[in-house]
GROMACS .gro file of C-alpha atoms in nm:
model
   67
    1MET     CA    1   2.451 -10.872  -1.161
    2GLU     CA    2   2.445 -10.816  -1.535
    3VAL     CA    3   2.174 -10.950  -1.766
    4THR     CA    4   2.089 -10.877  -2.128
    5VAL     CA    5   1.736 -10.756  -2.204
    6ASN     CA    6   1.644 -10.736  -2.573
    7GLN     CA    7   2.015 -10.719  -2.661
    8LYS     CA    8   2.091 -10.436  -2.412
    9LYS     CA    9   2.299 -10.499  -2.102
   10HIS     CA   10   2.148 -10.401  -1.766
   11VAL     CA   11   2.290 -10.416  -1.415
   12LEU     CA   12   2.037 -10.548  -1.161
   13GLU     CA   13   2.033 -10.623  -0.791
   14ASP     CA   14   2.138 -10.973  -0.687
   15ALA     CA   15   1.854 -11.227  -0.656
   16CYS     CA   16   1.621 -11.024  -0.876
   17SER     CA   17   1.303 -11.192  -1.001
   18VAL     CA   18   1.159 -11.135  -1.347
   19LYS     CA   19   0.878 -10.930  -1.189
   20GLN     CA   20   1.128 -10.710  -1.001
   21MET     CA   21   1.332 -10.660  -1.318
   22LEU     CA   22   1.022 -10.556  -1.512
   23SER     CA   23   0.920 -10.306  -1.245
   24MET     CA   24   1.267 -10.147  -1.265
   25LEU     CA   25   1.290 -10.136  -1.645
   26LEU     CA   26   0.934 -10.075  -1.768
   27PRO     CA   27   0.663  -9.820  -1.693
   28ALA     CA   28   0.393  -9.953  -1.459
   29THR     CA   29   0.129  -9.920  -1.733
   30THR     CA   30   0.304 -10.156  -1.974
   31THR     CA   31   0.097 -10.467  -2.047
   32GLY     CA   32   0.052 -10.722  -2.320
   33PHE     CA   33   0.391 -10.885  -2.346
   34ALA     CA   34   0.563 -11.218  -2.289
   35VAL     CA   35   0.898 -11.287  -2.124
   36ALA     CA   36   1.157 -11.546  -2.227
   37VAL     CA   37   1.474 -11.615  -2.027
   38ASN     CA   38   1.748 -11.802  -2.212
   39GLN     CA   39   1.493 -11.893  -2.482
   40ASN     CA   40   1.242 -12.037  -2.233
   41ILE     CA   41   0.904 -11.867  -2.198
   42ILE     CA   42   0.828 -11.772  -1.837
   43SER     CA   43   0.458 -11.784  -1.752
   44LYS     CA   44   0.326 -11.456  -1.612
   45SER     CA   45   0.212 -11.644  -1.301
   46ASP     CA   46   0.578 -11.741  -1.241
   47TRP     CA   47   0.739 -11.398  -1.293
   48HIS     CA   48   0.765 -11.341  -0.918
   49LEU     CA   49   0.923 -11.687  -0.869
   50HIS     CA   50   1.178 -11.697  -1.151
   51VAL     CA   51   1.506 -11.553  -1.020
   52LEU     CA   52   1.743 -11.413  -1.280
   53ARG     CA   53   2.110 -11.512  -1.278
   54GLN     CA   54   2.429 -11.348  -1.393
   55GLY     CA   55   2.448 -11.350  -1.774
   56ASP     CA   56   2.084 -11.442  -1.840
   57GLN     CA   57   1.946 -11.345  -2.180
   58VAL     CA   58   1.598 -11.194  -2.142
   59LEU     CA   59   1.364 -11.132  -2.433
   60LEU     CA   60   1.054 -10.915  -2.394
   61ILE     CA   61   0.797 -10.980  -2.668
   62LYS     CA   62   0.524 -10.719  -2.714
   63ALA     CA   63   0.186 -10.846  -2.833
   64THR     CA   64   0.055 -10.670  -3.144
   65GLN     CA   65  -0.266 -10.681  -3.340
   66GLY     CA   66  -0.280 -10.760  -3.704
   67GLY     CA   67  -0.437 -10.978  -3.960
   0.00000   0.00000   0.00000
């Protein structure tokens, strides 16, 4: 299955959840970010429930500090 993550195409296993995708694509120590799928924010508590589909557009948004 092919999805786009931050404008880069990735091939993932079928029936892959957001949490599974993140564990494949990001280092385990990465924290402080939000996930949107097809322009809908996915709550962190739902990452393991939200199953990605062919052609989904995923956006990873890193939290930053500033003022």
